[in-house]
Short mmCIF file of C-alpha atoms and ligand atoms in Angstrom, two decimals:
data_model
loop_
_atom_site.label_atom_id
_atom_site.label_comp_id
_atom_site.label_asym_id
_atom_site.label_seq_id
_atom_site.Cartn_x
_atom_site.Cartn_y
_atom_site.Cartn_z
CA MET A 1 39.33 -4.56 14.58
CA PRO A 2 36.52 -6.77 13.55
CA GLU A 3 36.93 -10.48 14.95
CA SER A 4 37.59 -11.90 11.19
CA GLU A 5 40.07 -10.50 8.74
CA GLU A 6 37.87 -12.45 6.19
CA ILE A 7 36.67 -10.08 3.40
CA SER A 8 34.08 -11.16 1.02
CA ARG A 9 34.83 -9.26 -2.04
CA GLY A 10 31.90 -7.27 -3.54
CA LEU A 11 29.78 -8.93 -0.75
CA GLU A 12 29.88 -12.18 -2.95
CA ASP A 13 27.01 -14.65 -1.10
CA VAL A 14 26.57 -12.50 1.66
CA ASN A 15 22.93 -12.09 3.02
CA ILE A 16 22.26 -8.69 3.99
CA LYS A 17 18.33 -9.26 4.59
CA TRP A 18 15.51 -12.06 4.43
CA THR A 19 12.92 -11.30 1.85
CA ARG A 20 9.53 -12.79 0.72
CA LEU A 21 9.44 -10.77 -2.52
CA THR A 22 11.77 -12.62 -4.98
CA THR A 23 13.84 -15.71 -5.41
CA ILE A 24 16.45 -16.57 -7.80
CA ASP A 25 18.30 -19.90 -8.60
CA GLY A 26 21.27 -19.00 -10.34
CA GLU A 27 22.03 -22.50 -11.27
CA LYS A 28 19.09 -23.51 -12.96
CA GLY A 29 17.98 -20.27 -14.20
CA ILE A 30 14.87 -19.73 -12.08
CA LEU A 31 13.24 -16.22 -11.22
CA ARG A 32 10.03 -16.07 -9.08
CA TYR A 33 7.95 -13.12 -7.58
CA GLY A 34 6.01 -14.04 -4.66
CA GLY A 35 6.28 -17.73 -5.57
CA TYR A 36 4.97 -16.97 -9.22
CA SER A 37 7.58 -17.86 -12.05
CA ILE A 38 8.54 -15.27 -14.51
CA GLU A 39 7.17 -17.23 -16.89
CA ASP A 40 4.07 -17.94 -15.51
CA ILE A 41 3.47 -14.09 -14.87
CA ILE A 42 4.40 -12.93 -18.28
CA ASN A 43 2.18 -15.75 -19.96
CA SER A 44 -0.69 -15.09 -17.99
CA GLY A 45 -1.00 -11.57 -19.70
CA ALA A 46 -0.86 -9.93 -16.08
CA LYS A 47 -0.40 -6.39 -16.12
CA VAL A 48 2.46 -4.50 -14.51
CA GLU A 49 0.21 -3.12 -11.74
CA GLU A 50 -0.85 -6.30 -10.66
CA ILE A 51 3.15 -7.08 -9.81
CA GLN A 52 3.29 -3.76 -8.20
CA TYR A 53 0.79 -4.67 -5.90
CA LEU A 54 2.02 -7.89 -5.38
CA PHE A 55 5.35 -6.36 -4.08
CA LEU A 56 3.91 -3.63 -1.78
CA TYR A 57 1.24 -5.83 -0.58
CA GLY A 58 2.19 -9.39 -0.76
CA GLU A 59 -0.83 -10.75 -2.72
CA LEU A 60 -2.12 -10.22 -6.35
CA PRO A 61 -4.91 -7.92 -6.14
CA ASN A 62 -8.66 -8.57 -7.06
CA LYS A 63 -10.21 -6.12 -9.46
CA GLU A 64 -11.37 -3.74 -6.65
CA LYS A 65 -8.12 -3.51 -5.03
CA LEU A 66 -6.28 -3.04 -8.16
CA GLU A 67 -8.47 -0.20 -9.22
CA LYS A 68 -7.80 1.49 -5.69
CA PHE A 69 -4.19 1.02 -5.89
CA ARG A 70 -3.94 2.31 -9.59
CA GLU A 71 -5.65 5.46 -8.28
CA ASN A 72 -2.75 5.71 -5.70
CA VAL A 73 -0.32 5.33 -8.67
CA GLU A 74 -1.83 7.79 -10.87
CA LYS A 75 -1.85 10.61 -8.26
CA GLY A 76 2.06 10.73 -9.04
CA TYR A 77 1.77 10.88 -12.74
CA ASN A 78 1.23 14.72 -12.32
CA VAL A 79 4.84 15.45 -10.86
CA PRO A 80 5.30 18.82 -9.18
CA GLY A 81 6.10 21.52 -11.75
CA TYR A 82 9.63 22.37 -10.08
CA ILE A 83 10.58 18.85 -11.07
CA ILE A 84 9.88 18.95 -14.58
CA GLU A 85 11.47 22.57 -14.50
CA THR A 86 14.52 21.08 -12.76
CA ILE A 87 15.02 18.38 -15.64
CA ARG A 88 14.56 20.76 -18.30
CA LYS A 89 17.24 22.99 -17.04
CA LEU A 90 19.72 19.89 -17.80
CA PRO A 91 21.71 19.41 -20.79
CA LYS A 92 19.33 17.18 -23.28
CA GLU A 93 22.17 14.80 -23.55
CA SER A 94 22.29 14.10 -19.71
CA ASP A 95 22.15 10.54 -18.84
CA SER A 96 18.59 9.47 -18.04
CA VAL A 97 19.15 7.93 -14.78
CA ALA A 98 21.20 11.16 -13.74
CA MET A 99 18.12 12.95 -14.63
CA GLN A 100 15.71 10.63 -12.59
CA MET A 101 18.34 11.05 -9.57
CA THR A 102 18.15 14.79 -10.12
CA ALA A 103 14.27 14.64 -9.73
CA PHE A 104 14.42 12.12 -6.69
CA ALA A 105 16.85 14.25 -4.92
CA SER A 106 14.59 17.15 -5.44
CA LEU A 107 11.77 15.23 -3.76
CA ALA A 108 13.81 14.53 -1.00
CA ALA A 109 14.54 18.00 -0.54
CA ALA A 110 10.83 19.37 -1.18
CA GLU A 111 9.17 16.51 0.72
CA THR A 112 10.48 17.15 4.30
CA LYS A 113 7.36 15.73 6.25
CA PHE A 114 8.12 12.10 5.20
CA LYS A 115 8.28 9.47 7.95
CA TRP A 116 8.68 5.84 7.70
CA ASN A 117 5.06 4.71 8.89
CA LYS A 118 3.45 1.42 8.34
CA GLU A 119 0.39 3.20 7.58
CA THR A 120 1.58 5.35 4.87
CA ASN A 121 4.66 3.70 3.43
CA ARG A 122 2.94 1.85 0.67
CA GLU A 123 0.60 4.46 -0.64
CA LEU A 124 3.80 6.50 -0.64
CA ALA A 125 5.72 3.95 -2.55
CA ALA A 126 2.53 3.61 -5.19
CA LEU A 127 2.90 7.39 -5.42
CA SER A 128 6.34 7.37 -6.18
CA ILE A 129 5.96 4.70 -8.95
CA GLY A 130 3.48 7.05 -10.69
CA ARG A 131 6.19 10.12 -9.95
CA MET A 132 8.70 8.01 -11.80
CA ALA A 133 6.28 7.50 -15.00
CA GLY A 134 5.71 11.21 -14.89
CA ILE A 135 9.58 11.77 -14.41
CA THR A 136 10.50 9.20 -16.91
CA VAL A 137 8.04 10.89 -19.58
CA ASN A 138 9.45 14.28 -19.07
CA VAL A 139 13.19 12.94 -19.31
CA TYR A 140 12.59 11.23 -22.57
CA ARG A 141 10.56 14.31 -24.08
CA HIS A 142 13.50 16.86 -22.70
CA PHE A 143 15.89 14.47 -24.85
CA MET A 144 13.63 14.68 -28.03
CA GLY A 145 13.19 18.35 -27.65
CA MET A 146 9.64 17.79 -27.01
CA GLU A 147 7.30 19.90 -24.78
CA PRO A 148 6.68 18.63 -21.07
CA ALA A 149 3.75 15.88 -20.78
CA ILE A 150 1.74 14.02 -17.75
CA PRO A 151 0.87 10.33 -18.02
CA GLU A 152 -3.06 10.26 -17.71
CA HIS A 153 -5.35 7.57 -16.86
CA SER A 154 -5.86 4.79 -19.18
CA ASP A 155 -6.46 0.70 -18.84
CA SER A 156 -2.78 0.23 -18.13
CA PHE A 157 0.16 1.83 -16.61
CA ALA A 158 2.43 0.52 -19.69
CA LYS A 159 -0.28 2.33 -22.27
CA SER A 160 -0.36 5.67 -19.91
CA PHE A 161 3.38 5.77 -19.93
CA LEU A 162 3.70 5.35 -23.68
CA LYS A 163 1.19 7.45 -24.67
CA ALA A 164 2.42 10.37 -22.51
CA ALA A 165 6.19 9.78 -23.91
CA PHE A 166 5.19 9.52 -27.49
CA GLY A 167 2.45 11.82 -27.67
CA LYS A 168 0.29 9.41 -29.64
CA GLU A 169 -1.69 6.09 -29.28
CA PRO A 170 0.85 3.36 -28.89
CA SER A 171 0.18 0.00 -30.82
CA GLN A 172 -1.15 -2.69 -28.54
CA GLU A 173 2.04 -4.79 -29.62
CA SER A 174 4.12 -1.94 -28.03
CA ILE A 175 1.85 -1.78 -25.05
CA ASP A 176 2.38 -5.38 -24.54
CA ALA A 177 5.95 -5.63 -24.90
CA MET A 178 6.54 -2.65 -22.43
CA ASN A 179 4.35 -4.05 -20.05
CA ALA A 180 6.73 -7.39 -20.23
CA ALA A 181 9.64 -5.11 -19.74
CA LEU A 182 8.45 -3.46 -17.05
CA ILE A 183 7.41 -6.73 -15.32
CA LEU A 184 10.61 -8.47 -16.32
CA TYR A 185 12.92 -5.53 -14.66
CA THR A 186 10.58 -5.09 -11.68
CA ASP A 187 12.80 -6.86 -9.17
CA HIS A 188 15.85 -8.95 -8.74
CA GLU A 189 16.40 -9.67 -5.00
CA VAL A 190 19.28 -7.30 -3.66
CA PRO A 191 21.46 -6.52 -6.70
CA ALA A 192 23.76 -3.34 -6.32
CA SER A 193 21.22 -0.93 -6.33
CA THR A 194 18.75 -2.29 -4.10
CA THR A 195 21.80 -2.73 -1.68
CA ALA A 196 22.76 0.85 -1.87
CA GLY A 197 19.24 2.38 -1.41
CA LEU A 198 18.94 -0.31 1.78
CA VAL A 199 22.17 1.35 3.22
CA ALA A 200 20.76 4.66 2.70
CA VAL A 201 17.39 3.70 4.65
CA SER A 202 18.95 1.88 7.08
CA THR A 203 20.04 5.06 8.63
CA LEU A 204 16.05 6.06 8.44
CA SER A 205 16.81 8.40 5.84
CA ASP A 206 13.71 8.96 3.74
CA ILE A 207 12.45 6.77 0.85
CA TYR A 208 13.19 9.59 -1.97
CA SER A 209 16.99 9.22 -0.73
CA GLY A 210 17.17 5.46 -0.83
CA VAL A 211 15.51 5.58 -4.37
CA THR A 212 18.23 8.52 -5.31
CA ALA A 213 21.06 6.10 -3.87
CA ALA A 214 19.57 3.14 -5.79
CA LEU A 215 19.65 5.04 -9.01
CA ALA A 216 23.41 6.11 -8.10
CA ALA A 217 24.55 2.49 -8.15
CA LEU A 218 22.04 1.21 -11.08
CA LYS A 219 23.61 3.72 -13.46
CA GLY A 220 26.83 1.82 -13.81
CA PRO A 221 27.78 0.03 -16.84
CA LEU A 222 28.00 -3.33 -14.90
CA HIS A 223 24.85 -2.91 -13.48
CA GLY A 224 21.87 -1.29 -15.30
CA GLY A 225 24.00 0.56 -17.28
CA ALA A 226 24.51 -2.29 -19.16
CA ALA A 227 21.13 -2.00 -21.19
CA GLU A 228 22.62 0.91 -22.98
CA ALA A 229 26.26 -1.14 -23.43
CA ALA A 230 24.94 -3.70 -24.68
CA ILE A 231 23.07 -2.29 -27.57
CA ALA A 232 25.68 0.06 -28.23
CA GLN A 233 27.90 -2.87 -29.13
CA PHE A 234 25.53 -4.10 -31.57
CA ALA A 235 25.54 -0.65 -33.14
CA GLU A 236 29.19 -0.51 -33.20
CA ILE A 237 29.57 -3.43 -34.88
CA GLY A 238 27.30 -2.19 -37.28
CA ASP A 239 26.55 -5.51 -39.85
CA GLU A 240 26.37 -9.10 -38.67
CA ASN A 241 29.41 -9.81 -41.20
CA ASN A 242 31.53 -7.87 -38.88
CA VAL A 243 30.54 -9.80 -35.88
CA GLU A 244 33.35 -12.21 -35.77
CA ASN A 245 36.20 -9.84 -36.33
CA TRP A 246 34.72 -7.34 -33.79
CA PHE A 247 34.22 -10.35 -31.39
CA LYS A 248 38.12 -11.16 -31.98
CA ASN A 249 39.53 -7.93 -31.71
CA ASN A 250 37.83 -6.61 -28.86
CA ILE A 251 36.64 -9.71 -26.63
CA LEU A 252 39.18 -12.32 -27.25
CA SER A 253 41.83 -9.65 -27.13
CA GLY A 254 40.91 -9.25 -23.73
CA ASN A 255 40.11 -5.66 -24.46
CA ARG A 256 36.71 -5.13 -23.48
CA ARG A 257 34.16 -7.28 -21.88
CA LEU A 258 30.82 -8.84 -23.82
CA MET A 259 28.43 -6.41 -22.43
CA GLY A 260 24.60 -7.87 -21.44
CA PHE A 261 26.80 -11.08 -20.67
CA GLY A 262 27.58 -12.69 -17.46
CA HIS A 263 25.87 -12.24 -13.88
CA ARG A 264 26.88 -12.66 -10.50
CA VAL A 265 24.16 -15.04 -9.60
CA TYR A 266 22.80 -16.68 -12.77
CA LYS A 267 25.49 -19.23 -13.92
CA THR A 268 23.39 -19.91 -17.08
CA TYR A 269 21.17 -18.08 -19.06
CA ASP A 270 19.23 -15.43 -17.37
CA PRO A 271 15.60 -16.50 -17.62
CA ARG A 272 14.54 -12.56 -18.60
CA ALA A 273 16.85 -12.80 -21.31
CA LYS A 274 15.22 -15.60 -22.96
CA ILE A 275 11.76 -13.66 -22.75
CA PHE A 276 13.24 -10.24 -23.87
CA LYS A 277 14.62 -12.38 -26.80
CA SER A 278 11.06 -13.74 -27.57
CA PHE A 279 9.57 -10.32 -27.70
CA ALA A 280 12.29 -9.06 -29.92
CA GLU A 281 11.53 -12.03 -32.35
CA LYS A 282 8.15 -10.38 -32.67
CA LEU A 283 8.72 -6.99 -32.66
CA VAL A 284 11.51 -6.26 -34.83
CA LYS A 285 9.68 -7.10 -37.89
CA ASN A 286 8.16 -3.49 -37.54
CA ASN A 287 11.63 -1.77 -37.21
CA LYS A 288 14.52 -2.39 -39.85
CA GLU A 289 17.24 -0.65 -37.42
CA ALA A 290 16.04 -3.04 -34.37
CA GLU A 291 15.90 -5.85 -36.96
CA LYS A 292 19.53 -5.46 -37.91
CA LEU A 293 20.82 -5.07 -34.43
CA PHE A 294 18.89 -7.89 -33.35
CA LYS A 295 20.67 -10.34 -36.42
CA ILE A 296 23.87 -8.85 -34.89
CA ALA A 297 23.16 -9.79 -31.16
CA LYS A 298 21.90 -13.33 -31.92
CA LYS A 299 25.47 -13.97 -33.77
CA LEU A 300 27.23 -12.12 -30.93
CA GLU A 301 25.29 -14.26 -28.49
CA GLU A 302 26.51 -17.76 -30.28
CA LEU A 303 30.13 -16.48 -30.23
CA GLY A 304 29.94 -15.36 -26.76
CA ILE A 305 28.38 -18.82 -25.44
CA LYS A 306 30.91 -20.78 -27.51
CA GLN A 307 33.56 -18.84 -26.07
CA TYR A 308 32.40 -18.28 -22.04
CA GLY A 309 29.21 -20.70 -21.71
CA ALA A 310 31.48 -23.19 -20.03
CA LYS A 311 32.63 -20.48 -17.44
CA GLY A 312 29.23 -20.09 -16.67
CA ILE A 313 28.98 -16.89 -18.56
CA TYR A 314 25.40 -16.36 -20.80
CA PRO A 315 23.42 -13.56 -22.17
CA ASN A 316 21.73 -11.56 -18.81
CA THR A 317 18.54 -9.34 -18.99
CA ASP A 318 20.53 -6.59 -20.35
CA PHE A 319 21.60 -8.43 -23.60
CA TYR A 320 18.15 -7.90 -25.52
CA SER A 321 16.00 -5.21 -23.69
CA GLY A 322 17.36 -2.42 -25.70
CA ILE A 323 16.40 -4.25 -28.74
CA VAL A 324 12.83 -4.31 -27.42
CA TYR A 325 12.83 -0.94 -26.15
CA MET A 326 14.11 0.33 -29.54
CA ALA A 327 11.36 -1.47 -31.40
CA ILE A 328 9.01 -0.16 -29.09
CA GLY A 329 10.03 2.93 -30.39
CA PHE A 330 12.60 4.79 -28.08
CA PRO A 331 15.90 5.59 -30.32
CA LEU A 332 18.92 4.21 -29.02
CA LYS A 333 20.64 7.91 -29.44
CA ASN A 334 18.79 8.84 -26.22
CA ASN A 335 20.15 6.80 -23.42
CA ILE A 336 16.83 6.16 -22.15
CA TYR A 337 17.05 2.38 -21.87
CA THR A 338 18.63 2.07 -18.04
CA GLY A 339 15.63 5.04 -17.47
CA LEU A 340 13.27 2.31 -18.39
CA PHE A 341 14.97 0.00 -16.37
CA ALA A 342 14.59 1.94 -13.21
CA LEU A 343 11.01 3.15 -14.03
CA SER A 344 10.27 -0.68 -13.42
CA ARG A 345 13.02 -1.46 -10.70
CA ILE A 346 11.57 1.90 -8.30
CA THR A 347 8.92 -0.98 -7.52
CA GLY A 348 11.28 -3.52 -6.09
CA TRP A 349 13.47 -1.04 -4.69
CA GLN A 350 10.82 0.38 -2.55
CA ALA A 351 9.34 -3.32 -1.75
CA HIS A 352 12.60 -4.26 -0.18
CA PHE A 353 13.03 -0.84 1.46
CA ILE A 354 9.61 -1.37 3.24
CA GLU A 355 10.29 -4.82 4.38
CA TYR A 356 13.68 -3.99 6.01
CA VAL A 357 12.54 -1.09 7.45
CA GLU A 358 9.21 -2.45 8.69
CA GLU A 359 10.32 -5.83 9.83
CA GLN A 360 14.13 -6.44 10.20
CA HIS A 361 15.51 -2.86 10.52
CA ARG A 362 19.20 -2.43 11.45
CA LEU A 363 21.59 0.33 10.53
CA ILE A 364 23.81 -0.98 7.99
CA ARG A 365 27.46 -0.74 8.85
CA PRO A 366 30.29 -3.35 7.62
CA ARG A 367 33.82 -2.96 8.87
CA ALA A 368 37.20 -2.88 7.23
CA VAL A 369 40.26 -4.93 7.73
CA TYR A 370 43.00 -2.46 8.89
CA LYS A 371 46.32 -2.93 6.72
CA GLY A 372 47.45 0.56 7.29
CA PRO A 373 50.78 1.75 9.17
CA GLU A 374 51.49 0.77 12.95
CA PRO A 375 50.77 3.35 15.63
CA ARG A 376 53.25 6.24 15.45
CA GLN A 377 53.54 9.81 16.68
CA PHE A 378 52.46 12.69 14.87
CA LEU A 379 55.18 15.17 14.37
CA PRO A 380 54.16 18.80 14.00
CA ILE A 381 54.58 20.41 10.18
CA ASN A 382 57.84 22.39 11.37
CA LYS A 383 59.12 19.34 12.31
CA ARG A 384 58.33 17.38 9.04
C1 SDX B 1 22.42 -6.45 -13.99
O1 SDX B 1 22.72 -8.55 -9.90
C2 SDX B 1 21.90 -8.33 -10.56
O2 SDX B 1 20.79 -9.11 -10.09
C3 SDX B 1 21.65 -7.45 -11.74
C4 SDX B 1 20.56 -7.24 -12.63
C5 SDX B 1 19.57 -6.90 -11.97
O3 SDX B 1 18.27 -7.55 -12.61
O4 SDX B 1 19.09 -6.17 -11.07
O5 SDX B 1 20.58 -8.68 -13.09
C6 SDX B 1 20.74 -6.34 -13.68
O6 SDX B 1 23.14 -5.60 -13.85
C7 SDX B 1 22.94 -7.55 -15.09
C8 SDX B 1 24.39 -7.53 -15.26
C9 SDX B 1 24.64 -6.32 -16.30
N1 SDX B 1 26.09 -6.02 -16.50
C10 SDX B 1 26.84 -6.63 -17.65
O7 SDX B 1 26.27 -7.09 -18.52
C11 SDX B 1 28.35 -6.30 -17.79
C12 SDX B 1 29.24 -6.96 -18.21
N2 SDX B 1 29.18 -8.37 -17.05
C13 SDX B 1 29.90 -8.31 -16.41
O8 SDX B 1 30.80 -7.24 -16.10
C14 SDX B 1 29.96 -9.34 -15.20
O9 SDX B 1 29.60 -10.58 -15.52
C15 SDX B 1 29.05 -8.78 -13.93
C16 SDX B 1 29.38 -7.53 -13.45
C17 SDX B 1 27.59 -8.81 -14.23
C18 SDX B 1 29.42 -10.03 -12.98
O10 SDX B 1 30.46 -10.04 -12.43
P1 SDX B 1 31.17 -10.62 -11.25
O11 SDX B 1 30.51 -11.65 -10.67
O12 SDX B 1 31.81 -9.54 -10.29
O13 SDX B 1 32.06 -11.66 -11.78
P2 SDX B 1 33.64 -10.98 -12.37
O14 SDX B 1 33.62 -9.74 -12.79
O15 SDX B 1 34.57 -11.52 -11.12
O16 SDX B 1 33.84 -12.07 -13.36
C19 SDX B 1 34.57 -13.30 -13.13
C20 SDX B 1 35.01 -14.05 -14.33
C21 SDX B 1 36.36 -13.37 -14.81
O17 SDX B 1 37.36 -14.13 -15.43
P3 SDX B 1 38.22 -14.38 -14.63
O18 SDX B 1 38.93 -13.40 -14.36
O19 SDX B 1 38.08 -15.41 -13.34
O20 SDX B 1 39.26 -15.35 -15.87
O21 SDX B 1 34.29 -13.94 -15.48
C22 SDX B 1 34.54 -13.38 -16.40
C23 SDX B 1 35.89 -11.86 -15.82
O22 SDX B 1 36.46 -11.76 -17.08
N3 SDX B 1 33.71 -12.41 -17.12
C24 SDX B 1 33.42 -12.06 -18.33
C25 SDX B 1 32.21 -11.48 -18.47
N4 SDX B 1 31.73 -11.08 -17.42
C26 SDX B 1 32.45 -11.98 -16.55
N5 SDX B 1 34.15 -11.94 -19.41
C27 SDX B 1 33.88 -11.51 -20.52
N6 SDX B 1 32.71 -10.70 -20.41
C28 SDX B 1 31.82 -10.94 -19.60
N7 SDX B 1 30.57 -10.21 -19.62
#
């Protein structure tokens, strides 16, 4: 039996590793990547590939290092044919994250030579980021009944991804918004998905299985799945004149939770939600449906903060992200928003896996406090 009978439910406030990657101040609503504030990063106009590099190498790249890194990522764009075939065998309406899981589990099945190795870990992680772009393009195009496509080299990861997904030149405004969304979701310390992946790689299982485990956790509506559940509420409400009634009948009644609100760590407004909201303000003017849902969201935010603000429950990153994705051109019906979250978070997951396995590796094996029957004699079935 473990010494203490103390159980930290949901591992709340339990430290599972140290990190140099990301820090969060939940009381003040501060998020920093490698010491840089998320606001400074977004306002700098940095491309997400610079942040991908920062997570894998610990420093921002100069132009030459960025080019070399981008080549490694782009090698992953051309995902193996068997992966595209596997995705396209799944029902079109399958959950986007479940399809990404299928793809990464297939990589784990096929890439049997994978070994954790300080010399190759980062190159493989860069390749996986590119592969996740190629996989997510094909998950989306499968939903839409479009032919397979592969991202191609361009002057940015966001542009290559959007051009391959939509099959046409994306607007600069969409590229900038997608780039920001990719940065905002890159990492968030050790949420459930990162922790699930860490448990997997702590057994020295391969990086693809770690990503698969992380995707399995991300999928749930209490975590990444909220990116779809939040905007689905706005669509269900349908009109800003219905918001008060909906809120009273669904949330105040205690029947449902306000999705996109609340956070285990932030007890104030999630800084990422503020940035997503500012992008939504700019983008919705070009998309009537997104504009209508945005008006509903703002009204719902008001009611939510009035009701829950005093308890430290505020909009989190998932409250407005779906509006931005919709305004970029990803329709709500395709459940792709959490898949787009994963396209970004694969960087943070792999960076934490590498940091853990290379520098602080230990098998993750917690205990359980036994509450079962006292020792008793086992009777064979003919005596029971
Ligand atoms: C993400 O961890 C991360 O970093 C995740 C993430 C990342 O980048 O990786 O930030 C991304 O997953 C954001 C969270 C997305 N999930 C949602 O929007 C789902 C709705 N949110 C809640 O289910 C909830 O806020 C959680 C799951 C996010 C956090 O919940 P906790 O810390 O487990 O808190 P809890 O469920 O124990 O709730 C504490 C109290 C309860 O009230 P009491 O029983 O004490 O009276 O707060 C209430 C809850 O009822 N509460 C809510 C609420 N969230 C918490 N009440 C109404 N609506 C909500 N959304």
